[in-house]
Amino acid sequence: MNVNQSVPPVPPFGQPQPVYPAYHQSSYGGQPGSTAPPTPYGAYNGPVPGYQQAPPQGVSRAPTSSGAPPASTAQAPCGQAAYGQFGQGDVQNGPSSTVQMQRLPGSQPFGSPLAPVVSQPAVLQPYGSPPTSAQVTTQLAGMQISGAVAPAPPSSGLSYGPPTSLASASGSFPNSGLYGSYPQGQAPPVGQAQGYLGVQTPQRSAPSQASSFTPPASGGPRMPSMTGPLLPGQGFGGPSVSQPNHVSSPPPQALPPGTQMTGPPGPPPPMHSPQQPGYQLQQNGSFGPARGPQPNYGSPYPGVPTFGSQPGPPQPLPPKRLDPDAIPSPIQVIEDDRNNRGTEPFVTGVRGQVPPLVTTNFLVKDQGNASPRYIRCTSYNIPCTSDMAKQAQVPLAAVIKPLARLPPEEASPYVVDHGESGPLRCNRCKAYMCPFMQFIEGGRRFQCCFCSCINDVPPQYFQHLDHTGKRVDAYDRPELSLGSYEFLATVDYCKNNKFPSPPAFIFMIDVSYNAIRTGLVRLLCEELKSLLDFLPREGGAEESAIRVGFVTYNKVLHFYNVKSSLAQPQMMVVSDVADMFVPLLDGFLVNVNESRAVITSLLDQIPEMFADTRETETVFAPVIQAGMEALKAAECAGKLFLFHTSLPIAEAPGKLKNRDDRKLINTDKEKTLFQPQTGAYQTLAKECVAQGCCVDLFLFPNQYVDVATLSVVPQLTGGSVYKYACFQVENDQERFLSDLRRDVQKVVGFDAVMRVRTSTGIRAVDFFGAFYMSNTTDVELAGLDGDKTVTVEFKHDDRLNEESGALLQCALLYTSCAGQRRLRIHNLALNCCTQLADLYRNCETDTLINYMAKFAYRGVLNSPVKAVRDTLITQCAQILACYRKNCASPSSAGQLILPECMKLLPVYLNCVLKSDVLQPGAEVTTDDRAYVRQLVTSMDVAETNVFFYPRLLPLTKSPIESTTEPPAVRASEERLSNGDIYLLENGLNLFLWVGASVQQGVVQSLFSVSSFSQIISGLSVLPVLDNPLSKKVRGLIDSLRAQRSRYMKLIVVKQEDKLEMLFKHFLVEDKSLSGGASYVDFLCHMHKEIRQLLS
Amino acid sequence: MATYLEFIQQNEERDGVRFSWNVWPSSRLEATRMVVPLACLLTPLKECPDLPPVQYEPVFCSRPTCKAVLNPLCQVDYRAKLWACNFCFQRNQFPPAYAGISEVNQPAELMPQFSTIEYMIQEDDLQALKESLQMSLSLLPPDALVGLITFGRMVQVHELSCEGISKSYVFRGTKDLTAKQIQDMLGLTKPAMPMQQARPAQPQEHPFVSSRFLQPIHKIDMNLTDLLGELQRDPWPVTQGKRPLRSTGVALSIAVGLLEGTFPNTGARIMLFTGGPPTQGPGMVVGDELKIPIRSWHDIEKDNARFMKKATKHYEMLANRTAVNGHCIDIYACALDQTGLLEMKCCANLTGGHMVMGDSFNTSLFKQTFQRIFSKDFNGDFRMAFGATLEVKTSRELKIAGAIGPCVSLNVKGPCVSENELGVGGTSQWKICGLDPTSTLGIYFEVVNQHNAPIPQGGRGAIQFVTQYQHSSTQRRIRVTTIARNWADAQSQLRHIEAAFDQEAAAVLMARLGVFRAESEEGPDVLRWLDRQLIRLCQKFGQYNKEDPTSFRLSDSFSLYPQFMFHLRRSPFLQVFNNSPDESSYYRHHFARQDLTQSLIMIQPILYSYSFQGPPEPVLLDSSSILADRILLMDTFFQIVIYLGETIAQWRKAGYQDMPEYENFKHLLQAPLDDAQEILQARFPMPRYINTEHGGSQARFLLSKVNPSQTHNNLYAWGQETGAPILTDDVSLQVFMDHLKKLAVSSAC
């Protein structure tokens, strides 16, 4: 890694981006077809040459590569990334420089990095000392992403090539020629892609060797790229200087080189004269085929002194860094998957099939396994033994969303009615009838697929078998042919052996001074009048069966009698908050239509009645208690909607004090900030769960309200928490109302119990989500809606069998919103493997991150945050090291090699690590952290994916006419062009970033003002203008909002404006103000960790 | 001794006082030998049309331990402007202003004095009750404050001042709260003024936080009417086999707490309307399981009444608190079954409240009784007074042993307080929170003069009763009654003493003692005690030859006394057989507060006979009075029974009364009805009105009261057609008297 030099990471890249996009695409998709390498490539080529030279050093390069891009490798796309980085990293200044130059303007940034040329050494140092920290960049440098498995430096030349095109490189695999193609889109399919290419289809198999690919896929390319970049970098070097540390970096030992090598391996042939040539080589051609998947970075990480060292020589100081373009790009992966898997329906018939990514739009055909919309697993191929599992450290988990909403094209689960006898179940393990049950003895008996027990088939269920041993009616019965279906439950499945009454909604409104002053109460009451017409109803029911009740409260509670026979509502005050009870039964919960007049009158009067209130104190626990008691009295399940404004300091159970203390951050006591202040809420929640009382909490705090404590009940009852800090009607009205409407209208299952059964060999051992568990197997959910997920972790308790695979059956018993008791069953069959490579080839990184985030977020309750972060890093390193050790083809230790399926693991994990919960910035409040922590706990994979790695969409790049979403760019400041406008969303926040030199016409048509300076920063609504751009942007915003379960409030951010800080917080590939590592730095660090593990 | 009778009646007329002895035995020893204690029945607020209130403060004796009020018995030295107290002989100067009339009439507090808290029950006749309440609102003066509390499973305190939405504070019916908690929860405590400096002028400082719950009628008339109109049955479902949950104990506690916090020492009534027994929370009398019946006397004797003690304790605590605050509690219980009066009786007993028991709120019995509470006297004032204290002063030969009546002790010790307690003793002052013109207390004295310190001839003992009360017009008034009686040496002047015996008063006073004992002792013990007292009295005052029952004679002034005792023994005040505990409590409640005449009626009901032979005549309360051709009218105080003899009944059945030629028969039938109406008009509580005939099931009311001179046992012995045999094993008056004579003349006991 001579190369590596720590380069000051950032700057350069930013600009380049523009280019990137192209790359990415190109590279991947492109491979094949795309000939036209974007200019960038061209540029590369240039560099390449340089590299070539470098190549000799082969080794050295590696480092270089390592430094930068390693990651990139992974990403086919990286190609791009590669550029930058490599350039720098690699000693090959010469070339690189050129390259960069050529690149684009954007390149500039690179330039700087390059400068570091010196890098190598530099880089190393940084690592050594600064290890983790930002300087990381350097480290990065170390990593050569070179996918190149092969240490073969030779390719060095390649390396260059790669830089640019790593992606292309990958592409190359498939077909070297591809390169051209790469450039654009094609690449994506890194691993897969390759596979697709046909060539590699086999990939996986091939892939097994993953390692190789690295090169191939990304790696290969990257390496090159790395190098490439490096060179450039150096060239640029000048600038790079910036980071002194980096300079030091060089220390990294030779390793880096190794990496690079890798890259080269395949490709050695510097060929592509133009850019690609190099790649192809790398790509290995060799690898290419084989493993598309795994990218490996080879690289020295900065961290490792070794790395640096070797390389050191090459270029001195110039701090060098990895080329961000060379490291695996989430955007590219997503694009690839979209292109490759978004077109065909995903058919669930085959066991152990990895579904498309959550970011891909695809249709699902249920042919016996549950749709990935219901269940996603971290791996679809489970190690047969626990030893293997331990070795791999890949958590085995399933993220289950039992009531997930389906797109209109997919049918909801069929409802099966087995009559009075109830659903057919295994006598021993109580598993429900499912397609995997084996009918024997002519159909008279069946063998349970979970516990192997042989059961008699009841006479009324008997059916003959066909010659394959399948029941002839298999396709007539959903429970024999589908992965997901519902049973009607019999009375045995009901509480107290009584069919449930329809559920009730109780609206509980804080009417203390704060709530009145902000106008919240008036707004809410007004909205409720119309909202009550949209209560969830079942099927084609004319009116909702749900009854409603109203409570207002401050220090005392006011219940309302809204019985239809009354002329006026009656208010009943309960001041005995210490011992809450419900003052009335009849008239409290009413049918909306029957009592409409009284309800309307009530909602009209509430704001008036309290208009002059001076009461500032509130209670909280008694409010929930009251709602729960009301449901208990009415003998039904239901949901409480609490609208609350302040810390409950009034004398009452559950009274809280302000214990916010930022000084605790980063101490052993930090965990107390996440823990509830008092155990009272847990006890209360338990009672709620027993009653099927789900609590949704809307918070409107002006200051600390102790979300950690207040959210305990919603959390344990399967409810949601919404927080609107400093609520103002003018600004937050739309967001609040939209959330409220959605929350009220969404379909909910009540009083639910979920049980996950597994076939022998594995067992569900741990659960994450918003629910309560009173034993180790039953997940009790007072309420469960279509947005909530439960993550379940499995452990081995015996050997699994490759033949029979592993089965999961998730059974959810719930009461529908019409009061019907039902059982929803989801089945999923997984493969089992004896080869670790199979495991790595069938992983789902998004799901893995979902699990790891939840695991970590729960961990902060009990351990210091630092320990949690370390655990995550260690686990990630172990996973990757295990792969490297067991699955990747032999390569230099300095090379970072990532499994194709997990090449985004580092970047995503880094996002998790620097999230507000695990690494809070100065502006993040304790409440925010608790809030987020709580939210993430029940997020599904798609939500965590975008939450941790926000989507950044350029608005003016694609033609105005195009109706599709513009392709995203990577979340890094380098990718922002000051002449463009971007939308950034993460599921909770939505920013519109306006570059300082955006065309005036654009400003005019979007904001209706004449210049950039006149745009009001912080604006939350775009003016409605009748021009294509405005329509398109607003349309896009609407569509983004429609995709998320919560309304995202828009904030317009101007470049160089104060608010930009806020926005930058979400550019997760960059170093964060609070100390979070940039992607590149982190990758280097990870490489170091892996190396340590391996050595 | 007609003169004595006249004297007695005159005294009663003027002072509202009747003594058992009107000439007092002059030594302790002799007094105890009189058997019947020296005692009096005092009706503090007896209506005296010719008693105008004086508009100035009374003049008190200056001796701190005495403080007697200047009265006609004092010796006055007009020249020296001195007067001598007749109790302690202190010489006092008249106050300077005494000559003239000083307008010292202290105005009552600004706050209207009189408030009503109404409670409601949930029963089918809720409607009727609502009407009664609405009626009552129209009877109250417009500035009276009223509040409304309703209860069932929960207790609701209604806020009467609000516009729009009607608002109420709700309390759990199972949890007792302290007055402080209640006030906190109702927001009655003054908000601690935080940061006074910061906000100098807190504009409205709620002068009257209570105003939300207690409002002048004229302000919230409509509100309250609407509220009453919208009241619904307790909305909580009552499952089969369960009683409705009724939180009487807590409701009462909250009412007490509310008034305690807002209007202490101001006249106020808490009116409890309940349609069933308290079934939950503190003060519960019976569980909500219908299969477990409410306690009976049998259960109580067997110590099987699970909740009784606790409930009683709860209500006693409330009653005492209420009494301390000068408020009173009325109980209107209308239900077919018992409602827990036994446990709750102290609320009314200790506070001078009313107790009304009926079958339903939808009966005229309840409606008219309730209406009568708001009746007015000839001045147009309500016949009720609040927060009275009665102080008794005696000349030094006497001490006060105690009082029996609707009062609580104020625990004022003093030189004139005896150590021997009779009734509520150990004090010279009592509090009577609610009074009406007929409320009568029995006050018992002890003669303490030693035998060896004879009182000079012509000496008189004096007693002064000072009653301070809040008149319904909100004035604070003091009524002073001073009486004096002659002393007589029991050995030399026994005749005088004997002649001055008021056997009616004595009977009532003894009965009160007996009933008072019965509250805490076993029934048979009390009867035995009464018997012994009677025998001793007969031994003392009878004329007889030892061991010769036939020679036994009693003088006129004692002649009726044994008969009173006979009927008392049979009365529901002492006999619990055939009465529920609630009924016993109800009867005893009234017995302990009615004046002498009414009390006597209760002891020995009055029986009138109507016939063609002449005007109606009182007849013996005896089965021999039940004749076929008579109509009987019996007044037991609680019941008015009209009974048609067999023949009369047949005639009526035949319709003779409708034939013009038998108009006299029609008149005969009408006469008792008219008389009954007259009684009904005047009495409170309204008696149960029973119109029955020979063989009617309700004839039992009559048959159970008359002296069973003819029973199935002796029917043939008498061999006459007259009268009606009573199927009972009870002894008859004749047998009773025979025994009495035998025992009285016996030297054995």
PDB file of N, CA, C and O in Angstrom, chain A residues 784-821:
ATOM      1  N   LEU A 784     -51.022  -4.572  17.173  1.00  0.00           N
ATOM      2  CA  LEU A 784     -49.983  -4.764  16.163  1.00  0.00           C
ATOM      3  C   LEU A 784     -50.523  -4.193  14.869  1.00  0.00           C
ATOM      4  O   LEU A 784     -51.597  -4.584  14.418  1.00  0.00           O
ATOM      5  N   ASP A 785     -49.770  -3.261  14.288  1.00  0.00           N
ATOM      6  CA  ASP A 785     -50.250  -2.715  13.026  1.00  0.00           C
ATOM      7  C   ASP A 785     -49.323  -3.142  11.904  1.00  0.00           C
ATOM      8  O   ASP A 785     -48.335  -3.837  12.121  1.00  0.00           O
ATOM      9  N   GLY A 786     -49.653  -2.708  10.723  1.00  0.00           N
ATOM     10  CA  GLY A 786     -48.932  -3.145   9.532  1.00  0.00           C
ATOM     11  C   GLY A 786     -47.535  -2.569   9.416  1.00  0.00           C
ATOM     12  O   GLY A 786     -46.802  -2.898   8.495  1.00  0.00           O
ATOM     13  N   ASP A 787     -47.162  -1.680  10.332  1.00  0.00           N
ATOM     14  CA  ASP A 787     -45.826  -1.098  10.247  1.00  0.00           C
ATOM     15  C   ASP A 787     -44.855  -1.727  11.225  1.00  0.00           C
ATOM     16  O   ASP A 787     -43.668  -1.473  11.172  1.00  0.00           O
ATOM     17  N   LYS A 788     -45.396  -2.480  12.141  1.00  0.00           N
ATOM     18  CA  LYS A 788     -44.543  -2.969  13.220  1.00  0.00           C
ATOM     19  C   LYS A 788     -43.922  -4.318  12.869  1.00  0.00           C
ATOM     20  O   LYS A 788     -44.586  -5.200  12.340  1.00  0.00           O
ATOM     21  N   THR A 789     -42.660  -4.425  13.214  1.00  0.00           N
ATOM     22  CA  THR A 789     -41.999  -5.694  12.968  1.00  0.00           C
ATOM     23  C   THR A 789     -41.437  -6.254  14.265  1.00  0.00           C
ATOM     24  O   THR A 789     -41.183  -5.529  15.205  1.00  0.00           O
ATOM     25  N   VAL A 790     -41.294  -7.535  14.226  1.00  0.00           N
ATOM     26  CA  VAL A 790     -40.678  -8.212  15.355  1.00  0.00           C
ATOM     27  C   VAL A 790     -39.458  -8.935  14.800  1.00  0.00           C
ATOM     28  O   VAL A 790     -39.569  -9.655  13.810  1.00  0.00           O
ATOM     29  N   THR A 791     -38.343  -8.683  15.391  1.00  0.00           N
ATOM     30  CA  THR A 791     -37.138  -9.354  14.930  1.00  0.00           C
ATOM     31  C   THR A 791     -36.840 -10.517  15.874  1.00  0.00           C
ATOM     32  O   THR A 791     -36.862 -10.352  17.089  1.00  0.00           O
ATOM     33  N   VAL A 792     -36.627 -11.650  15.275  1.00  0.00           N
ATOM     34  CA  VAL A 792     -36.448 -12.851  16.085  1.00  0.00           C
ATOM     35  C   VAL A 792     -35.077 -13.443  15.794  1.00  0.00           C
ATOM     36  O   VAL A 792     -34.697 -13.592  14.633  1.00  0.00           O
ATOM     37  N   GLU A 793     -34.367 -13.747  16.840  1.00  0.00           N
ATOM     38  CA  GLU A 793     -33.060 -14.355  16.617  1.00  0.00           C
ATOM     39  C   GLU A 793     -33.135 -15.849  16.915  1.00  0.00           C
ATOM     40  O   GLU A 793     -33.835 -16.279  17.836  1.00  0.00           O
ATOM     41  N   PHE A 794     -32.442 -16.613  16.126  1.00  0.00           N
ATOM     42  CA  PHE A 794     -32.452 -18.066  16.304  1.00  0.00           C
ATOM     43  C   PHE A 794     -31.089 -18.565  16.734  1.00  0.00           C
ATOM     44  O   PHE A 794     -30.063 -17.985  16.385  1.00  0.00           O
ATOM     45  N   LYS A 795     -31.118 -19.623  17.481  1.00  0.00           N
ATOM     46  CA  LYS A 795     -29.859 -20.281  17.827  1.00  0.00           C
ATOM     47  C   LYS A 795     -30.016 -21.766  17.587  1.00  0.00           C
ATOM     48  O   LYS A 795     -31.127 -22.298  17.629  1.00  0.00           O
ATOM     49  N   HIS A 796     -28.926 -22.395  17.399  1.00  0.00           N
ATOM     50  CA  HIS A 796     -28.971 -23.848  17.213  1.00  0.00           C
ATOM     51  C   HIS A 796     -29.198 -24.537  18.538  1.00  0.00           C
ATOM     52  O   HIS A 796     -28.667 -24.104  19.564  1.00  0.00           O
ATOM     53  N   ASP A 797     -29.987 -25.573  18.486  1.00  0.00           N
ATOM     54  CA  ASP A 797     -29.921 -26.420  19.666  1.00  0.00           C
ATOM     55  C   ASP A 797     -29.666 -27.857  19.241  1.00  0.00           C
ATOM     56  O   ASP A 797     -29.728 -28.781  20.035  1.00  0.00           O
ATOM     57  N   ASP A 798     -29.398 -27.987  17.973  1.00  0.00           N
ATOM     58  CA  ASP A 798     -29.071 -29.327  17.490  1.00  0.00           C
ATOM     59  C   ASP A 798     -28.499 -29.169  16.087  1.00  0.00           C
ATOM     60  O   ASP A 798     -28.407 -28.074  15.569  1.00  0.00           O
ATOM     61  N   ARG A 799     -28.147 -30.294  15.508  1.00  0.00           N
ATOM     62  CA  ARG A 799     -27.632 -30.258  14.142  1.00  0.00           C
ATOM     63  C   ARG A 799     -28.775 -30.113  13.168  1.00  0.00           C
ATOM     64  O   ARG A 799     -29.848 -30.648  13.360  1.00  0.00           O
ATOM     65  N   LEU A 800     -28.519 -29.373  12.128  1.00  0.00           N
ATOM     66  CA  LEU A 800     -29.530 -29.282  11.085  1.00  0.00           C
ATOM     67  C   LEU A 800     -29.130 -30.203   9.947  1.00  0.00           C
ATOM     68  O   LEU A 800     -27.986 -30.641   9.849  1.00  0.00           O
ATOM     69  N   ASN A 801     -30.078 -30.427   9.123  1.00  0.00           N
ATOM     70  CA  ASN A 801     -29.870 -31.367   8.051  1.00  0.00           C
ATOM     71  C   ASN A 801     -30.007 -30.653   6.715  1.00  0.00           C
ATOM     72  O   ASN A 801     -30.993 -29.955   6.467  1.00  0.00           O
ATOM     73  N   GLU A 802     -29.013 -30.826   5.883  1.00  0.00           N
ATOM     74  CA  GLU A 802     -29.046 -30.142   4.593  1.00  0.00           C
ATOM     75  C   GLU A 802     -30.259 -30.538   3.778  1.00  0.00           C
ATOM     76  O   GLU A 802     -30.821 -29.764   3.031  1.00  0.00           O
ATOM     77  N   GLU A 803     -30.632 -31.779   3.949  1.00  0.00           N
ATOM     78  CA  GLU A 803     -31.757 -32.313   3.173  1.00  0.00           C
ATOM     79  C   GLU A 803     -33.048 -31.603   3.499  1.00  0.00           C
ATOM     80  O   GLU A 803     -33.755 -31.083   2.658  1.00  0.00           O
ATOM     81  N   SER A 804     -33.322 -31.605   4.795  1.00  0.00           N
ATOM     82  CA  SER A 804     -34.650 -31.108   5.182  1.00  0.00           C
ATOM     83  C   SER A 804     -34.686 -29.600   5.401  1.00  0.00           C
ATOM     84  O   SER A 804     -35.748 -29.002   5.437  1.00  0.00           O
ATOM     85  N   GLY A 805     -33.535 -29.009   5.499  1.00  0.00           N
ATOM     86  CA  GLY A 805     -33.540 -27.561   5.683  1.00  0.00           C
ATOM     87  C   GLY A 805     -34.085 -27.171   7.039  1.00  0.00           C
ATOM     88  O   GLY A 805     -34.159 -27.975   7.961  1.00  0.00           O
ATOM     89  N   ALA A 806     -34.434 -25.937   7.151  1.00  0.00           N
ATOM     90  CA  ALA A 806     -34.995 -25.442   8.414  1.00  0.00           C
ATOM     91  C   ALA A 806     -36.306 -24.730   8.095  1.00  0.00           C
ATOM     92  O   ALA A 806     -36.423 -24.066   7.080  1.00  0.00           O
ATOM     93  N   LEU A 807     -37.257 -24.916   8.996  1.00  0.00           N
ATOM     94  CA  LEU A 807     -38.566 -24.301   8.762  1.00  0.00           C
ATOM     95  C   LEU A 807     -38.900 -23.330   9.869  1.00  0.00           C
ATOM     96  O   LEU A 807     -38.579 -23.547  11.034  1.00  0.00           O
ATOM     97  N   LEU A 808     -39.577 -22.266   9.481  1.00  0.00           N
ATOM     98  CA  LEU A 808     -40.098 -21.317  10.465  1.00  0.00           C
ATOM     99  C   LEU A 808     -41.592 -21.232  10.269  1.00  0.00           C
ATOM    100  O   LEU A 808     -42.069 -21.232   9.145  1.00  0.00           O
ATOM    101  N   GLN A 809     -42.295 -21.184  11.363  1.00  0.00           N
ATOM    102  CA  GLN A 809     -43.715 -20.893  11.233  1.00  0.00           C
ATOM    103  C   GLN A 809     -44.047 -19.829  12.272  1.00  0.00           C
ATOM    104  O   GLN A 809     -43.853 -20.015  13.471  1.00  0.00           O
ATOM    105  N   CYS A 810     -44.528 -18.730  11.775  1.00  0.00           N
ATOM    106  CA  CYS A 810     -44.904 -17.656  12.685  1.00  0.00           C
ATOM    107  C   CYS A 810     -46.417 -17.619  12.747  1.00  0.00           C
ATOM    108  O   CYS A 810     -47.078 -17.460  11.730  1.00  0.00           O
ATOM    109  N   ALA A 811     -46.958 -17.824  13.910  1.00  0.00           N
ATOM    110  CA  ALA A 811     -48.410 -17.816  14.047  1.00  0.00           C
ATOM    111  C   ALA A 811     -48.809 -16.621  14.887  1.00  0.00           C
ATOM    112  O   ALA A 811     -48.294 -16.408  15.981  1.00  0.00           O
ATOM    113  N   LEU A 812     -49.705 -15.832  14.377  1.00  0.00           N
ATOM    114  CA  LEU A 812     -50.155 -14.652  15.103  1.00  0.00           C
ATOM    115  C   LEU A 812     -51.654 -14.780  15.368  1.00  0.00           C
ATOM    116  O   LEU A 812     -52.455 -14.822  14.445  1.00  0.00           O
ATOM    117  N   LEU A 813     -51.991 -14.824  16.606  1.00  0.00           N
ATOM    118  CA  LEU A 813     -53.400 -14.872  16.991  1.00  0.00           C
ATOM    119  C   LEU A 813     -53.808 -13.456  17.347  1.00  0.00           C
ATOM    120  O   LEU A 813     -53.182 -12.821  18.189  1.00  0.00           O
ATOM    121  N   TYR A 814     -54.830 -12.941  16.683  1.00  0.00           N
ATOM    122  CA  TYR A 814     -55.202 -11.552  16.971  1.00  0.00           C
ATOM    123  C   TYR A 814     -56.685 -11.313  16.776  1.00  0.00           C
ATOM    124  O   TYR A 814     -57.384 -12.134  16.180  1.00  0.00           O
ATOM    125  N   THR A 815     -57.123 -10.186  17.239  1.00  0.00           N
ATOM    126  CA  THR A 815     -58.507  -9.780  17.047  1.00  0.00           C
ATOM    127  C   THR A 815     -58.517  -8.690  15.992  1.00  0.00           C
ATOM    128  O   THR A 815     -57.835  -7.693  16.128  1.00  0.00           O
ATOM    129  N   SER A 816     -59.285  -8.910  14.966  1.00  0.00           N
ATOM    130  CA  SER A 816     -59.305  -7.928  13.887  1.00  0.00           C
ATOM    131  C   SER A 816     -60.093  -6.713  14.335  1.00  0.00           C
ATOM    132  O   SER A 816     -60.743  -6.716  15.372  1.00  0.00           O
ATOM    133  N   CYS A 817     -60.034  -5.665  13.532  1.00  0.00           N
ATOM    134  CA  CYS A 817     -60.679  -4.435  13.983  1.00  0.00           C
ATOM    135  C   CYS A 817     -62.197  -4.560  13.949  1.00  0.00           C
ATOM    136  O   CYS A 817     -62.904  -3.661  14.406  1.00  0.00           O
ATOM    137  N   ALA A 818     -62.702  -5.631  13.405  1.00  0.00           N
ATOM    138  CA  ALA A 818     -64.147  -5.821  13.508  1.00  0.00           C
ATOM    139  C   ALA A 818     -64.471  -6.753  14.668  1.00  0.00           C
ATOM    140  O   ALA A 818     -65.612  -7.110  14.900  1.00  0.00           O
ATOM    141  N   GLY A 819     -63.435  -7.160  15.362  1.00  0.00           N
ATOM    142  CA  GLY A 819     -63.677  -8.012  16.518  1.00  0.00           C
ATOM    143  C   GLY A 819     -63.634  -9.490  16.198  1.00  0.00           C
ATOM    144  O   GLY A 819     -64.082 -10.306  16.993  1.00  0.00           O
ATOM    145  N   GLN A 820     -63.094  -9.835  15.031  1.00  0.00           N
ATOM    146  CA  GLN A 820     -63.011 -11.258  14.696  1.00  0.00           C
ATOM    147  C   GLN A 820     -61.672 -11.811  15.196  1.00  0.00           C
ATOM    148  O   GLN A 820     -60.646 -11.160  15.076  1.00  0.00           O
ATOM    149  N   ARG A 821     -61.741 -12.981  15.738  1.00  0.00           N
ATOM    150  CA  ARG A 821     -60.515 -13.594  16.254  1.00  0.00           C
ATOM    151  C   ARG A 821     -59.903 -14.420  15.135  1.00  0.00           C
ATOM    152  O   ARG A 821     -60.584 -15.284  14.556  1.00  0.00           O
TER     153      ARG A 821
END
